[in-house]
mmCIF file of C-alpha atoms in Angstrom:
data_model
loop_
_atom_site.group_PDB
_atom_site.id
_atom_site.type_symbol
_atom_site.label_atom_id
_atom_site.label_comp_id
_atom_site.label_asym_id
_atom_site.label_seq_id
_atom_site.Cartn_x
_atom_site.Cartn_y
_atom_site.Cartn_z
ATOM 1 C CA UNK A 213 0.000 0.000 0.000
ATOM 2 C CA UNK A 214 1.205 4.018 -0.403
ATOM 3 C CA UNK A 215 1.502 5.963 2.898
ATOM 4 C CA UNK A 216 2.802 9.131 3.578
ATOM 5 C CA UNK A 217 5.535 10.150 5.272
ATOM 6 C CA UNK A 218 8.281 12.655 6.441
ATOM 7 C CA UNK A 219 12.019 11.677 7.889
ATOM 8 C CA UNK A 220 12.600 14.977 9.625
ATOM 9 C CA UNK A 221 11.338 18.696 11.145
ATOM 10 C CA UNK A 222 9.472 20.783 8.128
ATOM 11 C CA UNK A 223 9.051 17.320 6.084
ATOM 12 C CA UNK A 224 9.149 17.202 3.225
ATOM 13 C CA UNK A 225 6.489 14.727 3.129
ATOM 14 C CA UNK A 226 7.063 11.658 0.448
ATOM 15 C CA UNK A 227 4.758 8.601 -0.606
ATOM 16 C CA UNK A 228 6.306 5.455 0.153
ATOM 17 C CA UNK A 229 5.307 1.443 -0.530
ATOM 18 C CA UNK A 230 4.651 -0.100 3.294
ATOM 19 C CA UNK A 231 2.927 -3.374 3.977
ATOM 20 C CA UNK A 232 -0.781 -3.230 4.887
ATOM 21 C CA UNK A 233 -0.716 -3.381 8.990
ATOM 22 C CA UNK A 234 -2.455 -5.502 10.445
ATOM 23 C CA UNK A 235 -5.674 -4.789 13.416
ATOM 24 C CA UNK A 236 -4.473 -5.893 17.300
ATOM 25 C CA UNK A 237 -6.781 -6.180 19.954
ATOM 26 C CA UNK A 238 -9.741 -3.539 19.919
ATOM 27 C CA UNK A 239 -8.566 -2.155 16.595
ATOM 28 C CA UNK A 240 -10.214 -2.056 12.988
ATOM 29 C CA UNK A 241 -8.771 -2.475 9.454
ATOM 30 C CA UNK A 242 -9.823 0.325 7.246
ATOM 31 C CA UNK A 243 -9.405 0.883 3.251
ATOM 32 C CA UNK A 244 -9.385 4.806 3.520
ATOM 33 C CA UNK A 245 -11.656 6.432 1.085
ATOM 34 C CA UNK A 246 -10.933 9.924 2.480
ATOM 35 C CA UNK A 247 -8.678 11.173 4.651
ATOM 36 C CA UNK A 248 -9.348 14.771 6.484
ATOM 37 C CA UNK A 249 -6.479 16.681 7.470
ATOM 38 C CA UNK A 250 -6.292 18.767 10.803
ATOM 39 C CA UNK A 251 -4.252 21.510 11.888
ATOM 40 C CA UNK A 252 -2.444 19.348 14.905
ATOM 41 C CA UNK A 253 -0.918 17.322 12.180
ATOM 42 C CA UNK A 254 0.486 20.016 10.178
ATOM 43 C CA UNK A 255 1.645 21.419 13.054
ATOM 44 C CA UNK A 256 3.614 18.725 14.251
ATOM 45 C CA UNK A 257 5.171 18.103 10.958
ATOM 46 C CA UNK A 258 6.485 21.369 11.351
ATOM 47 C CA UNK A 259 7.408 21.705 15.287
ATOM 48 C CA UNK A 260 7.929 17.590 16.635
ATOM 49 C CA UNK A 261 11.440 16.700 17.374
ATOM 50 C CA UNK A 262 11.136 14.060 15.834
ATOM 51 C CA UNK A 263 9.849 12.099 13.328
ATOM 52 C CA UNK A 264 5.620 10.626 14.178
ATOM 53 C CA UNK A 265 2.958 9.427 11.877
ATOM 54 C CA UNK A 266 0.739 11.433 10.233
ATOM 55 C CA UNK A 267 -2.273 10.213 11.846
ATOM 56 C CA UNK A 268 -6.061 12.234 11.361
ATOM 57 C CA UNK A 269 -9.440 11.532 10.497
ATOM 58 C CA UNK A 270 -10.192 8.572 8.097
ATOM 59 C CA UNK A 271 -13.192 7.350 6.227
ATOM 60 C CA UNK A 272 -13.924 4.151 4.658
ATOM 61 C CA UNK A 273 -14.525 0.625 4.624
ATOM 62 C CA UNK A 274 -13.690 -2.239 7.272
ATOM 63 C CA UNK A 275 -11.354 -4.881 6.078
ATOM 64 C CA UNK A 276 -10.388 -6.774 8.850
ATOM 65 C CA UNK A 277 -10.999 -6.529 12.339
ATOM 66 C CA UNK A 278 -8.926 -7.551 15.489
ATOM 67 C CA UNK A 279 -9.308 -9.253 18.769
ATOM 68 C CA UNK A 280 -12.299 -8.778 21.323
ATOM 69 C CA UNK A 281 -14.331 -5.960 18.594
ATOM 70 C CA UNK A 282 -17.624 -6.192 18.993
ATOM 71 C CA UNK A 283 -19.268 -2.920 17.091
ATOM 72 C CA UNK A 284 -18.264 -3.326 13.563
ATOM 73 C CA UNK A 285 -17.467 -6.305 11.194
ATOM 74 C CA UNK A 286 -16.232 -6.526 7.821
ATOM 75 C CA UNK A 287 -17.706 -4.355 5.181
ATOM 76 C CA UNK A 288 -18.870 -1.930 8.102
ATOM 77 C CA UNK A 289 -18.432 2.072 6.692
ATOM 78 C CA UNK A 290 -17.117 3.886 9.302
ATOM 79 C CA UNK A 291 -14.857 7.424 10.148
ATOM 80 C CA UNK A 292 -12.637 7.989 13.119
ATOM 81 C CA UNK A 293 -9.479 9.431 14.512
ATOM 82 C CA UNK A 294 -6.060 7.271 13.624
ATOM 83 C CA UNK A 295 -3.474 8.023 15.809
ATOM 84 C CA UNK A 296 -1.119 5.611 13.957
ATOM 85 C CA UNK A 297 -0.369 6.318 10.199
ATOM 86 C CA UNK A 298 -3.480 7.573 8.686
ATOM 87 C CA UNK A 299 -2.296 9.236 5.561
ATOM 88 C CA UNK A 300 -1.909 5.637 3.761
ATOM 89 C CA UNK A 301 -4.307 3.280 1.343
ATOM 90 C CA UNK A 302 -5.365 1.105 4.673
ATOM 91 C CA UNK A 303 -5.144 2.188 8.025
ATOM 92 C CA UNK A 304 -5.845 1.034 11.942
ATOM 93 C CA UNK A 305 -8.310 2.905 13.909
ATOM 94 C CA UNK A 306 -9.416 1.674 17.755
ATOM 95 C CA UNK A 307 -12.917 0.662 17.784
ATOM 96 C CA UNK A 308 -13.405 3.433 20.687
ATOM 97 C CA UNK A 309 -12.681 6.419 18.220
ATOM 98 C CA UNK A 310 -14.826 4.583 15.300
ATOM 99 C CA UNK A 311 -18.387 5.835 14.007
ATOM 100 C CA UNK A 312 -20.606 4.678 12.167
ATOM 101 C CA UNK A 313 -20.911 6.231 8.356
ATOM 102 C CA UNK A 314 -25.164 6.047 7.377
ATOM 103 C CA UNK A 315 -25.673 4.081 3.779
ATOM 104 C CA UNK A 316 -26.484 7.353 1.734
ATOM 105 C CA UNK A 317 -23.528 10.002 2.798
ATOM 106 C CA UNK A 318 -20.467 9.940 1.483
ATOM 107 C CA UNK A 319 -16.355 9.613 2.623
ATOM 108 C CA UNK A 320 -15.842 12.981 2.077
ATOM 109 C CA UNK A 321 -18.536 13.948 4.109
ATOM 110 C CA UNK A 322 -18.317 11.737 6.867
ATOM 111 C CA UNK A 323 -14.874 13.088 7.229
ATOM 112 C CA UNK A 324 -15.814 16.210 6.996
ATOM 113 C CA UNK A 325 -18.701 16.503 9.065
ATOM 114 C CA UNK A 326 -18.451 13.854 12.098
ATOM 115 C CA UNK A 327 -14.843 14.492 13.934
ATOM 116 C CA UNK A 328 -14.302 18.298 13.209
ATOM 117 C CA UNK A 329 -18.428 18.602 13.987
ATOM 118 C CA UNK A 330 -17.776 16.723 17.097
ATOM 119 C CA UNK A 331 -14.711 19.059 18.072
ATOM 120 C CA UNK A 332 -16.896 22.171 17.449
ATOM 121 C CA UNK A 333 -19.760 20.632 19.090
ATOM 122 C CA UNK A 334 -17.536 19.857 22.071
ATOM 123 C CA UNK A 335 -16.714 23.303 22.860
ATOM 124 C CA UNK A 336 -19.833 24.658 22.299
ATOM 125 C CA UNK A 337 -21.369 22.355 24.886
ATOM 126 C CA UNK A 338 -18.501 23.335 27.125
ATOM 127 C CA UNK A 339 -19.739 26.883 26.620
ATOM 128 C CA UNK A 340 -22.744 26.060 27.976
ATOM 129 C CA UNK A 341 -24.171 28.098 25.586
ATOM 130 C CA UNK A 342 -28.113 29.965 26.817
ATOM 131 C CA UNK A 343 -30.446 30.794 23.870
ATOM 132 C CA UNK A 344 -29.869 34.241 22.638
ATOM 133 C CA UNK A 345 -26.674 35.092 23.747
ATOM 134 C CA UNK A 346 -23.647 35.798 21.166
ATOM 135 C CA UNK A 347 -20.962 33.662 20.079
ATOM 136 C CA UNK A 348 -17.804 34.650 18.868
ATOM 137 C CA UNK A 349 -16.184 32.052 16.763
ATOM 138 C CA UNK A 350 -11.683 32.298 15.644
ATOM 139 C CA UNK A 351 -10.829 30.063 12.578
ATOM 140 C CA UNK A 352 -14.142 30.533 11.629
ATOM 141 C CA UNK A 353 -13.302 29.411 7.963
ATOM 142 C CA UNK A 354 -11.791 26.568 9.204
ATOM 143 C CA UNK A 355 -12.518 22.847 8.857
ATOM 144 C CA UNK A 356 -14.072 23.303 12.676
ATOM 145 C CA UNK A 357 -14.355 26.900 13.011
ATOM 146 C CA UNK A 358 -16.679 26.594 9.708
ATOM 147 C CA UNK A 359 -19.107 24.121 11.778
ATOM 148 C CA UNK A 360 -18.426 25.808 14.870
ATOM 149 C CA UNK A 361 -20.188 29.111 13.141
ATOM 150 C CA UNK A 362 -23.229 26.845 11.933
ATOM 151 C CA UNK A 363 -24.212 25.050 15.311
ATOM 152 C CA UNK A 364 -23.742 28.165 16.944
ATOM 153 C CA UNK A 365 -26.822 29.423 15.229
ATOM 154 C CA UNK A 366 -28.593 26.045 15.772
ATOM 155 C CA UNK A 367 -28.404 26.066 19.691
ATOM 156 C CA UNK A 368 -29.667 29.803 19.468
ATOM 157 C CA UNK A 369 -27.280 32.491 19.110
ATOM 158 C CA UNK A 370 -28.790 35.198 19.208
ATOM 159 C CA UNK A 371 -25.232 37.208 17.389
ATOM 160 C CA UNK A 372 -22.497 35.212 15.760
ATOM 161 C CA UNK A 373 -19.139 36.735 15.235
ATOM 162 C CA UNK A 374 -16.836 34.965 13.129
ATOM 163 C CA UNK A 375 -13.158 35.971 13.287
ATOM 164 C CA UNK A 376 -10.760 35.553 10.667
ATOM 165 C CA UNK A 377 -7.160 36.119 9.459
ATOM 166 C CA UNK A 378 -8.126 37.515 5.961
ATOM 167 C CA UNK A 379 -10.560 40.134 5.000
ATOM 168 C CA UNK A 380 -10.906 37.745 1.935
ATOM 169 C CA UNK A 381 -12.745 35.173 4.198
ATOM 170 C CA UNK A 382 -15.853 37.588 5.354
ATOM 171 C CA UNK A 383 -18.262 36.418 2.541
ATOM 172 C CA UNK A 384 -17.767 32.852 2.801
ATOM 173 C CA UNK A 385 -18.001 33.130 6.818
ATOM 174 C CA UNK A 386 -20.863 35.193 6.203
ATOM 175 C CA UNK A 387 -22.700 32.841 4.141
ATOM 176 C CA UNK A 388 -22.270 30.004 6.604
ATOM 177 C CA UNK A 389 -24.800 32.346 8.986
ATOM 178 C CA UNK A 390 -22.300 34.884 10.970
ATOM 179 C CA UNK A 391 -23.896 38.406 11.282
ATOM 180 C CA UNK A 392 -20.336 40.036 11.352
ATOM 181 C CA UNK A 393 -17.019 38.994 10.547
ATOM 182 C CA UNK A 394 -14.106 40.600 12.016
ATOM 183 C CA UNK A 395 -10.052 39.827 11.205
ATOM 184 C CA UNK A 396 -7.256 39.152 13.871
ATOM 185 C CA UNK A 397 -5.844 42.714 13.215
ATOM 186 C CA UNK A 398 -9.029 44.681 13.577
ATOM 187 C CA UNK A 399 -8.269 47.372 17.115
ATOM 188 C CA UNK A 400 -12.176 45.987 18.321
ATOM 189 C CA UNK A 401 -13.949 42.811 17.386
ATOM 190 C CA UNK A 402 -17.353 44.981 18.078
ATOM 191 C CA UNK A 403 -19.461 44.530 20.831
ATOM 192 C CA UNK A 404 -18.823 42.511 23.253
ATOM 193 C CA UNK A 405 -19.863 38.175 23.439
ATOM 194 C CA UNK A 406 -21.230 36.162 25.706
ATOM 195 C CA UNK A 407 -18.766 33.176 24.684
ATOM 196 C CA UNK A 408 -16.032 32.618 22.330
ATOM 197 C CA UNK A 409 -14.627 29.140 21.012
ATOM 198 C CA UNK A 410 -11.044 29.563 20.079
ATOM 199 C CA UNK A 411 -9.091 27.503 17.534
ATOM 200 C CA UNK A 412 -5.896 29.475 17.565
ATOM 201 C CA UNK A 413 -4.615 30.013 20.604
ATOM 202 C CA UNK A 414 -1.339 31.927 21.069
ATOM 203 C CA UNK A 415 -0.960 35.595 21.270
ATOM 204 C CA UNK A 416 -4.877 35.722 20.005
ATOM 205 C CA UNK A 417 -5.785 34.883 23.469
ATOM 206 C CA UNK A 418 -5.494 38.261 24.406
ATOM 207 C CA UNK A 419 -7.914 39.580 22.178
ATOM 208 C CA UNK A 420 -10.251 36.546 22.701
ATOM 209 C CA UNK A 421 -10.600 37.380 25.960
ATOM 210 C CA UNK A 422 -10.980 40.861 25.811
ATOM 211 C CA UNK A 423 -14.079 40.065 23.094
ATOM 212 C CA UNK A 424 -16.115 38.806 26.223
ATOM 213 C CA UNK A 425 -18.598 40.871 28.222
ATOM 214 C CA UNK A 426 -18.549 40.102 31.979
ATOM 215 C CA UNK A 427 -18.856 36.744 33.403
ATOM 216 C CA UNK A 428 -17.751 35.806 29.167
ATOM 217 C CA UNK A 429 -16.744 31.874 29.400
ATOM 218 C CA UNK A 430 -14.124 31.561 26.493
ATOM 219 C CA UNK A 431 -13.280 27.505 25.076
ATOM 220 C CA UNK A 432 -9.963 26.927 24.484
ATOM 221 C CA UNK A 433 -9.442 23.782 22.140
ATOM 222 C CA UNK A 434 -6.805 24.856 20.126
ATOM 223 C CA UNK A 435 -3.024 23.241 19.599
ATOM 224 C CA UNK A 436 -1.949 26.244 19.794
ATOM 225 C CA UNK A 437 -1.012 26.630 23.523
ATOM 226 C CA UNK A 438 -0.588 30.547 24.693
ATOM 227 C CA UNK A 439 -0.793 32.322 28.047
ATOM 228 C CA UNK A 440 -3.478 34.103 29.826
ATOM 229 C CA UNK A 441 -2.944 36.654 32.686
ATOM 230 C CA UNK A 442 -5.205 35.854 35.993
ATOM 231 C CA UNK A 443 -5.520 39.659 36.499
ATOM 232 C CA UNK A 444 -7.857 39.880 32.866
ATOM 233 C CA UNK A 445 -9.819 37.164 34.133
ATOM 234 C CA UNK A 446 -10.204 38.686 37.774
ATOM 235 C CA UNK A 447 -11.619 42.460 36.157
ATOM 236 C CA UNK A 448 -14.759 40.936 34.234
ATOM 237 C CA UNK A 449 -15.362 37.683 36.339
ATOM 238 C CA UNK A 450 -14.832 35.901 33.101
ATOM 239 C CA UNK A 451 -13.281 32.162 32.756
ATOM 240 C CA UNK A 452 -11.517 30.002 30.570
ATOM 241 C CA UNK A 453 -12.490 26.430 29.988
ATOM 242 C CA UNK A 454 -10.256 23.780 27.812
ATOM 243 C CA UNK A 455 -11.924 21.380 25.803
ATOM 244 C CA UNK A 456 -10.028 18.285 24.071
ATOM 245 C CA UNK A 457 -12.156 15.535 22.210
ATOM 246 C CA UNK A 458 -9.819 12.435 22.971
ATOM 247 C CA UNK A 459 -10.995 12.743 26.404
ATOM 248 C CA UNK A 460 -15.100 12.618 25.226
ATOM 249 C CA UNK A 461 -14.225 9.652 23.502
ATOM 250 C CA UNK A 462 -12.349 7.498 25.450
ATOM 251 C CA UNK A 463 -14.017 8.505 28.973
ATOM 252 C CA UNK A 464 -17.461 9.314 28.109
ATOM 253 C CA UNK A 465 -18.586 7.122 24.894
ATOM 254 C CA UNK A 466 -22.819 7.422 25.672
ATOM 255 C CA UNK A 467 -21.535 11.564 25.078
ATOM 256 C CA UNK A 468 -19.927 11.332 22.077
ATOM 257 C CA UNK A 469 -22.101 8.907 20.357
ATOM 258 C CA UNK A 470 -25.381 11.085 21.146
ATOM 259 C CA UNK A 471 -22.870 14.375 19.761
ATOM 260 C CA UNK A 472 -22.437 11.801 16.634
ATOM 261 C CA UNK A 473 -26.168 11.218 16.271
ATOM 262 C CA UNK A 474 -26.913 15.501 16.662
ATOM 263 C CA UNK A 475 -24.587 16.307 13.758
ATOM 264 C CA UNK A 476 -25.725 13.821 11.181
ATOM 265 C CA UNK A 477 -29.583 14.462 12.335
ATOM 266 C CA UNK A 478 -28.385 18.110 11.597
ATOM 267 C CA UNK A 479 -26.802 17.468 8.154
ATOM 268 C CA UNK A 480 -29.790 15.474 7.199
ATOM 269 C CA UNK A 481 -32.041 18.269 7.992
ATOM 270 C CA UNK A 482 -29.818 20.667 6.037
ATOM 271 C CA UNK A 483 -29.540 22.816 9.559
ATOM 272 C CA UNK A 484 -25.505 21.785 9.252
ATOM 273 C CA UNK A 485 -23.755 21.548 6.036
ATOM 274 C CA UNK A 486 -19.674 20.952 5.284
ATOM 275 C CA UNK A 487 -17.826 22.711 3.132
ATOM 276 C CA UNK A 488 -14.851 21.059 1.320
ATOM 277 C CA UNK A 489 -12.029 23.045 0.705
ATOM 278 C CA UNK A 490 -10.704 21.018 -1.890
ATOM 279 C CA UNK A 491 -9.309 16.878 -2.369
ATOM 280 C CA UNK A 492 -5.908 16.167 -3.123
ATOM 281 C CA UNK A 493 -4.410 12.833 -4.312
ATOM 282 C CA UNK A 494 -2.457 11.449 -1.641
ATOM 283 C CA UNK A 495 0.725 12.428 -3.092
ATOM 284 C CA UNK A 496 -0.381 15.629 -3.397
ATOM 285 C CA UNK A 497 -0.217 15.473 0.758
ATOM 286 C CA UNK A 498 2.571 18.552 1.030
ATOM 287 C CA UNK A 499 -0.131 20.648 -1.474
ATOM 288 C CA UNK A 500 -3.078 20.008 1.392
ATOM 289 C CA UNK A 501 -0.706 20.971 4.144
ATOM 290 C CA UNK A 502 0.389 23.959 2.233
ATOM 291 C CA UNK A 503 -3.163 25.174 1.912
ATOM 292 C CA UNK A 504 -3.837 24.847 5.606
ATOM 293 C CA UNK A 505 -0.213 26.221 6.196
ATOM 294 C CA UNK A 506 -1.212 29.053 4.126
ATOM 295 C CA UNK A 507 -5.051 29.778 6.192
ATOM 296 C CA UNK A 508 -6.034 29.732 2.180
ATOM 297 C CA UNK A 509 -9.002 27.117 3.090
ATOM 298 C CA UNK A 510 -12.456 27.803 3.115
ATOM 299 C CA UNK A 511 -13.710 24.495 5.074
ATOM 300 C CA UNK A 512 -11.875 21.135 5.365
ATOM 301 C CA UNK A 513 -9.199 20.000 3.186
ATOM 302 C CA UNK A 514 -9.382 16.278 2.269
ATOM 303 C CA UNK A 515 -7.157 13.542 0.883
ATOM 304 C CA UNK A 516 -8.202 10.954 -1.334
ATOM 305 C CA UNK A 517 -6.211 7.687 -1.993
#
């Protein structure tokens, strides 16, 4: 099989012939029909010290399955998180992080839709978001920041601010169902939010948290680590909560199955829709990174074997 690879810090990233792995105990055997690719993983190309798999969110078709499964068989559709190599022809996901994929959507979407909707879904939950209050949304063009905008408006915002880092971005956060857009650079992001969910991280902390009104509840769930001073929570009562989806999945699987359930009732109602950046072959893997590398995308950038 073809799986992609890099040998150092910055990549590059080459396609290489590997054997097709086989599933140990809990895991399953997928043929990857799409493969989403997420922020973390570019980022760690670029900043691990050494060398991991590029792992991320895979859709496709069960091949095999290993010791003591019990959820899915062979032939089974299903999309998940791979923490192992995931940028390959076949790859092993743990039956914990596996979903099922319904019979009429497709890869694309399933990848798409189900882990970066349950990441946005996450933190808005962890918002505990209260029907008309206003939601301020960073990476809002992004493969979760793009959902993140969308459910927003379906658990009753009654304002959605979508931030971005290009004026070029506005209409197509816009369209999703923001009422204003603002970039990282702006001086004010406007009136003040009730709750922000923050992709980013780093120095945009500061302005995150100065977007809240008092007793503001901001989500942190980005990679992007960053500081906040106590004193700027202490003046406006306001707090910081961090979110990470791993944690959902593995401790609390009732959760994140019902979260699964919300987002394809959603997309079947047309309340929720993903946006696809674009596909790239798998060789083409270093093109995908480069887009989200870039913050060109519009939506979730996918790789197709």
């Amino acid at each position: 099989m073809r799986r992609v690879r890099y040998e150092s810090r910055g990549g590059p990233l080459f396609t290489e012939e590997a054997p097709v792995p086989e599933p140990g105990p809990g895991e399953l055997l997928v043929r990857a029909e799409a493969i989403g690719v997420t922020l973390p993983v570019v980022r760690k190309v670029g900043e691990a010290a050494e060398p991991a798999p590029l792992g991320g969110e895979i859709a496709g078709e069960v091949t095999a399955v290993g010791e003591g499964v019990t959820r899915f068989g062979i032939g089974d559709r299903v999309t998940g998180l791979c923490f192992g190599h995931g940028y390959a022809d076949f790859a092993l996901l743990h039956e914990a992080m596996a979903s099922p994929v319904p019979a009429d959507a497709c890869a694309v979407d399933a990848v798409a839709l189900v882990r970066s909707g349950l990441v946005a879904l996450g933190a808005l939950e962890a918002a505990r978001p209260e029907p008309g209050e206003a939601a301020l949304v960073t990476a809002a063009a992004s493969g979760v920041g793009h959902l993140a905008v969308q459910l927003a408006r379906t658990r009753g915002a009654g304002r959605v601010v979508g931030a971005v880092s290009d004026p070029a971005k506005a209409d197509f956060v816009r369209g999703l169902g923001a009422d204003h857009v603002v970039t990282y650079a702006d001086d004010s992001w406007g009136t003040p939010v009730d709750y922000v969910l923050d992709a980013v991280g780093g120095e945009l902390l500061t302005p995150a948290l100065a977007a809240l009104a008092p007793e503001g509840r901001l989500v942190a769930y980005s990679s992007g680590g960053g500081t906040i001073q106590a004193y700027d929570l202490l003046v406006g009562a306001k707090s910081v909560t961090g979110f990470q989806m791993a944690r959902i999945a593995r401790g609390k699987p009732e959760l994140y199955e019902q979260w699964r359930e919300e987002l394809w009732r959603l997309f079947d109602a047309g309340e929720v829709r993903p946006v696809v950046h674009g596909e790239f072959a798998l060789e083409d893997a270093a093109k995908a990174h480069g887009e989200i590398e870039a913050r060109a995308n519009l939506g979730k950038v996918v790789l197709i074997p």
